[in-house]
XYZ file of C-alpha atoms in Angstrom:
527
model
C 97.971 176.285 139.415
C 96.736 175.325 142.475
C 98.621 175.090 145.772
C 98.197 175.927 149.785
C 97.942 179.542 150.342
C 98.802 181.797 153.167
C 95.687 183.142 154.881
C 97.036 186.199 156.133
C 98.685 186.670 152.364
C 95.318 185.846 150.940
C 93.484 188.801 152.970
C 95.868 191.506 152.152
C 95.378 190.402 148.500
C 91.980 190.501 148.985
C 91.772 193.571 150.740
C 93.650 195.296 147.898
C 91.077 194.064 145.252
C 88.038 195.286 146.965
C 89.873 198.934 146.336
C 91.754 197.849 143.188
C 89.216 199.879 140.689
C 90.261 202.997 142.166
C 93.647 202.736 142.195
C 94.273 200.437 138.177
C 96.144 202.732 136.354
C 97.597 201.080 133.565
C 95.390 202.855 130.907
C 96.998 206.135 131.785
C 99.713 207.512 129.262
C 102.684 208.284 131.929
C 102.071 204.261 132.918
C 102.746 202.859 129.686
C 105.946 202.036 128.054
C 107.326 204.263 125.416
C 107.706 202.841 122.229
C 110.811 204.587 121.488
C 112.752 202.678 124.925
C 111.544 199.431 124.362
C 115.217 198.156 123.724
C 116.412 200.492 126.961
C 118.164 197.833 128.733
C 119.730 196.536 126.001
C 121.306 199.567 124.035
C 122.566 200.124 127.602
C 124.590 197.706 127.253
C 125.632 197.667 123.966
C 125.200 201.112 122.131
C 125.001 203.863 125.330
C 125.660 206.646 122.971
C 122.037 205.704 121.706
C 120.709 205.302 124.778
C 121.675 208.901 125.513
C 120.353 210.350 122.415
C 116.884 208.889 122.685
C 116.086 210.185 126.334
C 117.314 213.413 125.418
C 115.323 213.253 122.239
C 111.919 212.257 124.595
C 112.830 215.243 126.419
C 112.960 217.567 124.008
C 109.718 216.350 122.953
C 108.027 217.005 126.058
C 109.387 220.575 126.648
C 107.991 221.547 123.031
C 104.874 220.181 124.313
C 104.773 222.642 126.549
C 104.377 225.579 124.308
C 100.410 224.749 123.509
C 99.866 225.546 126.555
C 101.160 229.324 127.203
C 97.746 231.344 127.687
C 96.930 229.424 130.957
C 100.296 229.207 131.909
C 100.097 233.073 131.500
C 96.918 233.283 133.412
C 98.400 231.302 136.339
C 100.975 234.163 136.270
C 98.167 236.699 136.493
C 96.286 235.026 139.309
C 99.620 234.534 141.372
C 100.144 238.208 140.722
C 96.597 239.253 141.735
C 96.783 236.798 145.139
C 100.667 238.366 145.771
C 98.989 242.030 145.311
C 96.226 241.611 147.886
C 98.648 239.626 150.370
C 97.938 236.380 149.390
C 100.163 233.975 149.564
C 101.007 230.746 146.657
C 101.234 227.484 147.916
C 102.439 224.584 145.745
C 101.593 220.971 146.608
C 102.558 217.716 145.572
C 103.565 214.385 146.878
C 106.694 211.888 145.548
C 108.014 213.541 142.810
C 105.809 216.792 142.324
C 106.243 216.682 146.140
C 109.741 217.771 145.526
C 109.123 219.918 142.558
C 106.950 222.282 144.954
C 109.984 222.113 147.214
C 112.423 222.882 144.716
C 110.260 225.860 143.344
C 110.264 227.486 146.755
C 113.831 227.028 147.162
C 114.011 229.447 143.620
C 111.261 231.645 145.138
C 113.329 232.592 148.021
C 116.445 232.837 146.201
C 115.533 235.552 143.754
C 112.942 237.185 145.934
C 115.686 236.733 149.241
C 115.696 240.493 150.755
C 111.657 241.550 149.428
C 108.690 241.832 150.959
C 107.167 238.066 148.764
C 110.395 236.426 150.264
C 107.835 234.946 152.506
C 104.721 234.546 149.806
C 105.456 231.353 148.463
C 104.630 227.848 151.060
C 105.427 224.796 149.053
C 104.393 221.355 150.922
C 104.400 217.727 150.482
C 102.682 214.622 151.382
C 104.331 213.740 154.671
C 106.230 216.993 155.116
C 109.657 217.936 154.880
C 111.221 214.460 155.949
C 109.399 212.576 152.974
C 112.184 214.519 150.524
C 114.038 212.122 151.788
C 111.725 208.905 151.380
C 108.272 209.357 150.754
C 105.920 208.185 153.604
C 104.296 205.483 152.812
C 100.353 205.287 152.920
C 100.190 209.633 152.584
C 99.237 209.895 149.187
C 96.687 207.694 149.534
C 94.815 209.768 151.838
C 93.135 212.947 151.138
C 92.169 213.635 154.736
C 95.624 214.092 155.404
C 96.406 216.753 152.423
C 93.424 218.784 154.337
C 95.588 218.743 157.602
C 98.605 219.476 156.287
C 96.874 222.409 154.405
C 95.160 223.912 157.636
C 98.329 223.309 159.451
C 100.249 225.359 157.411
C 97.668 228.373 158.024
C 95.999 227.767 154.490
C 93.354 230.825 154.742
C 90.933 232.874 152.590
C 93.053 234.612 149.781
C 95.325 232.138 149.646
C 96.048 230.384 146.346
C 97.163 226.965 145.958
C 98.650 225.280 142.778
C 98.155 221.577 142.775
C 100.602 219.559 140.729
C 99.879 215.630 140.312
C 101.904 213.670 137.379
C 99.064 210.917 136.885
C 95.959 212.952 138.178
C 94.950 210.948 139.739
C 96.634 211.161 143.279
C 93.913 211.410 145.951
C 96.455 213.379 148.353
C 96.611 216.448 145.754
C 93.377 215.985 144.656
C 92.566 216.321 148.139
C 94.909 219.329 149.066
C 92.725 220.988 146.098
C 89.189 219.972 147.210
C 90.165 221.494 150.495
C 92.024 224.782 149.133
C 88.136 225.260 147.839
C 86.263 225.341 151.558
C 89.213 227.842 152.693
C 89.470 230.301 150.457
C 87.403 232.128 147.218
C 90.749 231.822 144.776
C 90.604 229.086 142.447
C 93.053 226.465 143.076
C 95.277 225.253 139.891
C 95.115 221.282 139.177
C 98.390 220.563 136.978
C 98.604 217.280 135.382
C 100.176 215.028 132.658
C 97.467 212.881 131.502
C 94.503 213.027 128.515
C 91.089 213.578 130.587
C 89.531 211.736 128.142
C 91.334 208.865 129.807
C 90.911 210.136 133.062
C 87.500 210.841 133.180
C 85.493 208.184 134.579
C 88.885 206.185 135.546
C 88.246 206.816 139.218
C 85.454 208.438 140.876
C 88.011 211.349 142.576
C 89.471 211.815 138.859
C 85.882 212.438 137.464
C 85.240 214.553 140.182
C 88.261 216.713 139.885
C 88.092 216.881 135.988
C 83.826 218.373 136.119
C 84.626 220.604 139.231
C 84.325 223.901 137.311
C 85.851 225.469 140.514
C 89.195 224.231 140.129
C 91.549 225.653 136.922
C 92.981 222.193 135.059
C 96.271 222.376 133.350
C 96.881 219.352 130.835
C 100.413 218.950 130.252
C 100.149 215.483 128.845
C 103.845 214.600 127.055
C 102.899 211.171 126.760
C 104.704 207.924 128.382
C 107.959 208.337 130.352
C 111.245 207.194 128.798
C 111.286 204.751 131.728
C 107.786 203.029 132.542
C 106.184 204.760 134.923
C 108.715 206.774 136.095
C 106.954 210.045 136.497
C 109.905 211.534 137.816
C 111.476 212.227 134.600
C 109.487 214.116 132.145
C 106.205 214.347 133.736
C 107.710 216.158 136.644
C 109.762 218.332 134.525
C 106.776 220.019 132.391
C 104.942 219.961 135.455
C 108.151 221.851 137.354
C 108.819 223.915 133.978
C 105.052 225.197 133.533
C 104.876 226.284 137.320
C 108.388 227.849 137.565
C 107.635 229.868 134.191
C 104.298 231.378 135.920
C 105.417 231.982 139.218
C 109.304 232.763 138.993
C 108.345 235.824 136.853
C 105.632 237.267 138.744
C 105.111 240.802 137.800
C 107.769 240.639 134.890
C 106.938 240.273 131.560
C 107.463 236.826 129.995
C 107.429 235.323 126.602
C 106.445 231.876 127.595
C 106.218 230.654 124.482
C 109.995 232.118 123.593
C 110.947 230.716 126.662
C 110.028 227.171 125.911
C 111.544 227.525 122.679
C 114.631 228.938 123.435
C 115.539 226.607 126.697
C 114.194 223.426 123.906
C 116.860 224.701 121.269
C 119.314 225.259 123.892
C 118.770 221.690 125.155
C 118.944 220.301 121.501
C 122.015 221.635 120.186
C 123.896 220.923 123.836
C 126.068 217.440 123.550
C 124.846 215.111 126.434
C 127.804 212.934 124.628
C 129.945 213.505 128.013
C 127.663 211.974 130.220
C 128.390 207.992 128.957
C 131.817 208.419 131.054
C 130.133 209.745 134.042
C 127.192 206.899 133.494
C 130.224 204.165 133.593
C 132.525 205.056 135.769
C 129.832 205.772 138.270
C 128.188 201.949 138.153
C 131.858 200.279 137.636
C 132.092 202.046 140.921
C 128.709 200.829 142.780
C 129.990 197.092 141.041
C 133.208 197.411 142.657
C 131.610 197.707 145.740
C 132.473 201.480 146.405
C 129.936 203.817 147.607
C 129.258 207.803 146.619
C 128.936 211.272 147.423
C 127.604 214.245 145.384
C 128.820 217.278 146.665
C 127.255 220.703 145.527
C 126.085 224.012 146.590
C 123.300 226.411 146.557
C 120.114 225.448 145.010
C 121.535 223.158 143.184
C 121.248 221.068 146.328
C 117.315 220.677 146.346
C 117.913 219.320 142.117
C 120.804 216.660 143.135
C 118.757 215.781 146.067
C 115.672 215.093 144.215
C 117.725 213.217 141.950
C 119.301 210.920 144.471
C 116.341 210.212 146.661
C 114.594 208.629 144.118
C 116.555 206.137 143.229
C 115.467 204.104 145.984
C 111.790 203.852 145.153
C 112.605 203.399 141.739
C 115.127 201.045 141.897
C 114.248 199.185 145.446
C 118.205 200.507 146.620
C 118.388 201.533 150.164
C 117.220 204.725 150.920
C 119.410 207.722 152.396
C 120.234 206.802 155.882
C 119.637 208.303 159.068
C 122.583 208.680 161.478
C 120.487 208.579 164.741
C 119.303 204.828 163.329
C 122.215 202.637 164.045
C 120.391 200.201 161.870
C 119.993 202.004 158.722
C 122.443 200.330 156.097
C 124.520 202.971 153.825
C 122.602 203.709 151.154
C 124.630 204.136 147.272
C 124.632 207.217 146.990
C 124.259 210.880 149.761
C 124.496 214.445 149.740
C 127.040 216.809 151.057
C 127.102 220.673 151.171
C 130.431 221.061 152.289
C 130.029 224.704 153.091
C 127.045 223.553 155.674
C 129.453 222.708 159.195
C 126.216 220.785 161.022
C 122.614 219.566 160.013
C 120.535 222.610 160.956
C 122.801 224.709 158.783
C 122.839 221.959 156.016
C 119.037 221.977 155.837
C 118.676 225.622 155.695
C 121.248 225.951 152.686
C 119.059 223.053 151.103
C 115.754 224.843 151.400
C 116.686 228.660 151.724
C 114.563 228.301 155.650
C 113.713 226.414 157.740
C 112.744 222.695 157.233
C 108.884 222.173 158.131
C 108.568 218.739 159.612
C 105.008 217.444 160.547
C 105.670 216.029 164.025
C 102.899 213.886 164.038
C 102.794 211.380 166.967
C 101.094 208.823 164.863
C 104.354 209.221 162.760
C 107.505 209.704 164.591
C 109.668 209.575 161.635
C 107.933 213.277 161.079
C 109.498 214.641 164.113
C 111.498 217.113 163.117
C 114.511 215.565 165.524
C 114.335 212.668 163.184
C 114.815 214.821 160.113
C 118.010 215.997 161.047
C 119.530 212.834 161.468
C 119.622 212.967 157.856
C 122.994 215.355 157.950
C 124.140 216.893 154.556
C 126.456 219.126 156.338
C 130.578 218.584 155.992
C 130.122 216.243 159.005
C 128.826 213.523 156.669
C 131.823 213.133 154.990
C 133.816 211.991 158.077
C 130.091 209.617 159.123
C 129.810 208.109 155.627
C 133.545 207.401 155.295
C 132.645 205.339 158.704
C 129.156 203.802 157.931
C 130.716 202.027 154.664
C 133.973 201.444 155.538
C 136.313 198.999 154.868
C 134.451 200.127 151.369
C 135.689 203.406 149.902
C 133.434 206.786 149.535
C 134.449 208.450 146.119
C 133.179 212.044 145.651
C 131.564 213.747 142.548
C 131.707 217.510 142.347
C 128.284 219.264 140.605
C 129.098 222.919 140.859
C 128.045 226.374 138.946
C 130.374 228.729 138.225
C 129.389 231.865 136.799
C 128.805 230.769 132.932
C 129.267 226.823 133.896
C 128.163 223.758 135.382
C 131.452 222.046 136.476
C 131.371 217.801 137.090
C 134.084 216.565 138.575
C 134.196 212.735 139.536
C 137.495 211.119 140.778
C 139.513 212.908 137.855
C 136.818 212.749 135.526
C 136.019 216.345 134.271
C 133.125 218.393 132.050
C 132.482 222.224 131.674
C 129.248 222.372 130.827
C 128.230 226.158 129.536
C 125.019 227.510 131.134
C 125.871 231.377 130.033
C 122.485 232.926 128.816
C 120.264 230.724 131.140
C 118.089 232.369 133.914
C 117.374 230.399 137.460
C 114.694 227.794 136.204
C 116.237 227.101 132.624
C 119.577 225.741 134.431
C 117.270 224.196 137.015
C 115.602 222.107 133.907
C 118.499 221.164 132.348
C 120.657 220.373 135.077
C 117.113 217.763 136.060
C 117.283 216.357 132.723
C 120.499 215.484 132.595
C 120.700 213.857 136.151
C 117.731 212.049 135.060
C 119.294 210.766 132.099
C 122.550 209.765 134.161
C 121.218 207.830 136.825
C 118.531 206.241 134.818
C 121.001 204.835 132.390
C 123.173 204.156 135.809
C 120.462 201.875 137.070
C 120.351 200.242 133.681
C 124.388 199.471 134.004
C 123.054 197.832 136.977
C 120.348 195.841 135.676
C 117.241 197.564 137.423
C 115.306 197.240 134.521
C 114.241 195.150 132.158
C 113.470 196.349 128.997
C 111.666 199.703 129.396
C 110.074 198.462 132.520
C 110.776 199.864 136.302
C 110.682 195.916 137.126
C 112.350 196.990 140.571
C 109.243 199.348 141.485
C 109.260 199.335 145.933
C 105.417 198.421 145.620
C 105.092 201.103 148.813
C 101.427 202.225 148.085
C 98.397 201.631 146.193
C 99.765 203.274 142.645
C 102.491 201.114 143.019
C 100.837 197.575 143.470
C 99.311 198.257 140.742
C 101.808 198.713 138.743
C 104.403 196.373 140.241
C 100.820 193.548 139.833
C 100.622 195.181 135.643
C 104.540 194.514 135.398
C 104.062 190.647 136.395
C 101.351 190.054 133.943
C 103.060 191.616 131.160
C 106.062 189.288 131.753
C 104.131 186.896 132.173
C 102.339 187.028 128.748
C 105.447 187.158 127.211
C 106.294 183.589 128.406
C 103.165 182.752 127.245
C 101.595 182.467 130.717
C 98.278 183.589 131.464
C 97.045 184.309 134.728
C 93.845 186.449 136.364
C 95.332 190.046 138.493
C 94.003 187.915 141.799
C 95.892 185.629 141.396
C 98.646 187.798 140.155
C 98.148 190.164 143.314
C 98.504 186.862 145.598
C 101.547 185.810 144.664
C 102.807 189.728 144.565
C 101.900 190.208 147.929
C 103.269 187.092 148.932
C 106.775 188.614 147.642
C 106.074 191.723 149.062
C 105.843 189.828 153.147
C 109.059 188.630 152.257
C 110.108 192.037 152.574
C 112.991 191.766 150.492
C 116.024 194.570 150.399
C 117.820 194.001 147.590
C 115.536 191.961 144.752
C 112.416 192.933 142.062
C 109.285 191.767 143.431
C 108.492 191.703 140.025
C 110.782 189.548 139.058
C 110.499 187.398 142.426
C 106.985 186.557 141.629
C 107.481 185.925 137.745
C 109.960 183.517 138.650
C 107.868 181.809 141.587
C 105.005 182.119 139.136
C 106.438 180.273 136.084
C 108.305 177.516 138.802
C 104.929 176.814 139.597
C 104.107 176.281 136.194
C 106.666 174.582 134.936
C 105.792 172.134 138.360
C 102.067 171.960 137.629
C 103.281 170.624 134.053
C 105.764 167.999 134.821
C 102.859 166.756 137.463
C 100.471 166.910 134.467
C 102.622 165.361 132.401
C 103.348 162.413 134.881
C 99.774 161.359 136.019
């Protein structure tokens, strides 16, 4: 398969595979495809009632999980309790998913605690600060230097104690946020993850290094793969989210973890999910129709249905929420509105329960915290996003929570959905799940997956290569094509330049890949 390459192409490839070892992850449990899914996209398609059943059912599974792990749950409690009693404060960290997760888990922190003297006890950050809710930064989890800033910056000091959540464990931003929590304070940081170390250790050098630091406390949640490939944001993220919220949510309270887990996985298990394969249509006839959308909530349920929405785009390579100071910026599917929010400042403060914490980092002006509220959530967007997509038509669909409900309401579409009995985080976890479940399956209406596999992975840092450069040669294999990851990265990255907006890279270079091929045949063939 030989042909002229681009030398500027050919470097970045090469650049990657000098650092490639640290960063090839396909051995790791939440990047492998679930056997269970491997007929996703088609059931989809043709049996969505079935499609429904089995990512609830590899939910469920992953919450039981959970309940091997209660005594260091508890002890996270205790040491959260101990730090809070000798004014301390609990940070959570994160970046991408678990990013948000932190986020989210401050969000409940302040809303049960609004009024006390911890209402200010809990600091949750992410990799590229506040504004990467939105759209991760790219290049910040790659870099542990910058998890050390961030950390300082936030006023990180001794007493302090920082819980570290990481779906792989191997992210060298949280890794790094932890190896730093060590130099500025005597309290052991927590290291939560979702992977067997046996698989970890001696997969990278930081992973090793993390998993024999005796200093840091290591919580293995491993649940196995994700329903979707890689997609860490579904169950990884919600043990991960679950295991935190239990510990820190009911600081000095008693708590039967292990009832807990049990109860919210029976509740989860006998509640029909049945209703959702109306929503799951009606909302990607609409996106095929050309029609764009906007969830509308309140409360903390804004932080959930913005996690939710966000990523999409990295998941599915759609366009990311737009920014209404960028003229530029085309509408993305899907926003957020918080109708009782009248402007941006006040929309942001709903959605976090304070003020938003942007970096403002000259080397990074999209962390200016200007910048941040060009992404307006407030009433106002109705009126902008009615504008941005026009001719097309903006359809709205109501999440709310009534006292015993949650209510959906989507252009006359309508489910009760009874939360009665359910505290702050077990709502929180359901309500996840089940927006998981709708826009996954959404995304497979649309085609932005084939089989189990995120085939339309952005490829928007190291991790992600990777995986986007595993995705290719498993495609590939299954044509019957075999091909070494140089080349495979090559002709990846050559995709990647191309810097498309609205096609797989994945499937970009497959199909460049096996046109080559089939060329290199006929030529054969010929001579």
């Amino acid at each position: 398969m030989k042909r002229a390459r681009n030398a500027s192409v050919q470097q970045k490839a090469d650049a990657f595979l000098k650092i490639a070892p640290q960063f090839r992850l396909g051995e790791l449990d939440t990047e492998k495809p679930h056997p269970k899914t491997t007929e996703l996209s088609c059931l989809v398609e043709t049996d969505l009632a079935q499609a429904v059943s089995i990512m609830k059912d590899i939910d469920l599974a992953a919450i039981g999980s959970m309940a091997a792990h209660q005594d260091l749950i508890q002890k996270m409690k205790r040491d959260m309790e101990e730090t809070l009693n000798n004014n301390g404060r609990v940070f959570l960290v994160g970046c991408g998913s678990t990013g948000r997760l932190s986020l989210a888990l401050e969000v409940f922190w302040r809303k049960l605690k609004k009024g006390t003297k911890y209402s200010e006890s809990v600091v949750s950050f992410m990799a590229g600060g506040d504004t990467a809710i939105i759209k991760s930064i790219e290049d910040f989890e790659d870099y542990p230097d910058f998890a050390a800033r961030q950390l300082k910056e936030l006023g990180f000091r001794q007493g302090d104690l920082l819980i570290a959540c990481t779906e792989g464990g191997e992210t060298p931003f949280v890794i790094g946020a932890a190896e730093t929590a060590l130099t500025l304070s005597n309290r052991k940081p927590y290291f939560l993850y979702c992977n067997p170390d046996e698989i970890l250790m001696g997969l990278t050098d930081r992973t090793t290094r993390t998993l024999k630091n005796s200093s840091i406390v290591k919580i293995n949640l491993s649940v196995g793969p994700m329903s979707l490939s890689g997609s860490t944001r579904m169950q990884a993220t919600t043990v991960l989210m679950y295991a935190v919220g239990l510990a820190l949510l009911n600081v000095f309270e008693e708590v039967d973890v292990k009832g807990d887990i049990q109860f919210l996985a029976e509740l989860i298990k006998q509640t029909d999910f049945s209703f959702l394969q109306d929503f799951i249509l009606h909302e990607s006839e609409l996106y095929q129709d050309g029609k764009f959308l906007l969830y509308q909530t309140h409360d903390d349920l804004g932080i959930s249905i913005l996690t939710d929405t966000t990523e999409r785009a990295p998941t599915f390579t759609l366009h990311p929420f737009e920014n209404s100071f960028v003229d530029s910026h085309p509408p993305s599917l899907v926003y957020l509105c918080l109708p009782q929010a009248e402007n941006s400042r006040e929309a942001w403060q709903v959605l976090l329960g304070r003020e938003p914490r942007a970096l403002g980092w000259e080397s990074y002006p999209i962390t200016d915290q200007n910048y941040l509220y060009g992404f307006d959530f407030s009433q106002a967007v109705i009126e902008k996003r009615t504008k941005k997509v026009a001719p097309a038509e903006l359809i709205s669909f109501e999440i709310k929570r009534t006292r015993n409900h949650f209510e959906f309401n989507f252009n006359q579409k309508k489910h009760s959905l009874k939360i009665e009995g359910l505290n702050l985080l077990q709502q929180q976890v359901l309500i996840k799940i089940i927006l998981n479940t709708h826009s996954t399956l959404v995304m497979g209406k649309l085609g932005r997956y084939e089989s189990n596999l995120m085939t339309w992975v952005k490829a928007s840092n190291n991790k992600l290569i990777d995986r986007a450069a595993r995705y290719i040669d498993l495609l590939l294999k299954r044509k019957g094509i075999e091909l070494s990851y140089a080349d495979i990265l090559y002709y990846l990255f050559e995709e990647i330049e191309k810097n498309y907006e609205n096609k797989s890279l994945v499937l970009e270079a497959v199909n460049r890949i096996c046109e080559q091929e089939a060329r290199t045949r006929n030529a054969n063939m010929g001579s």
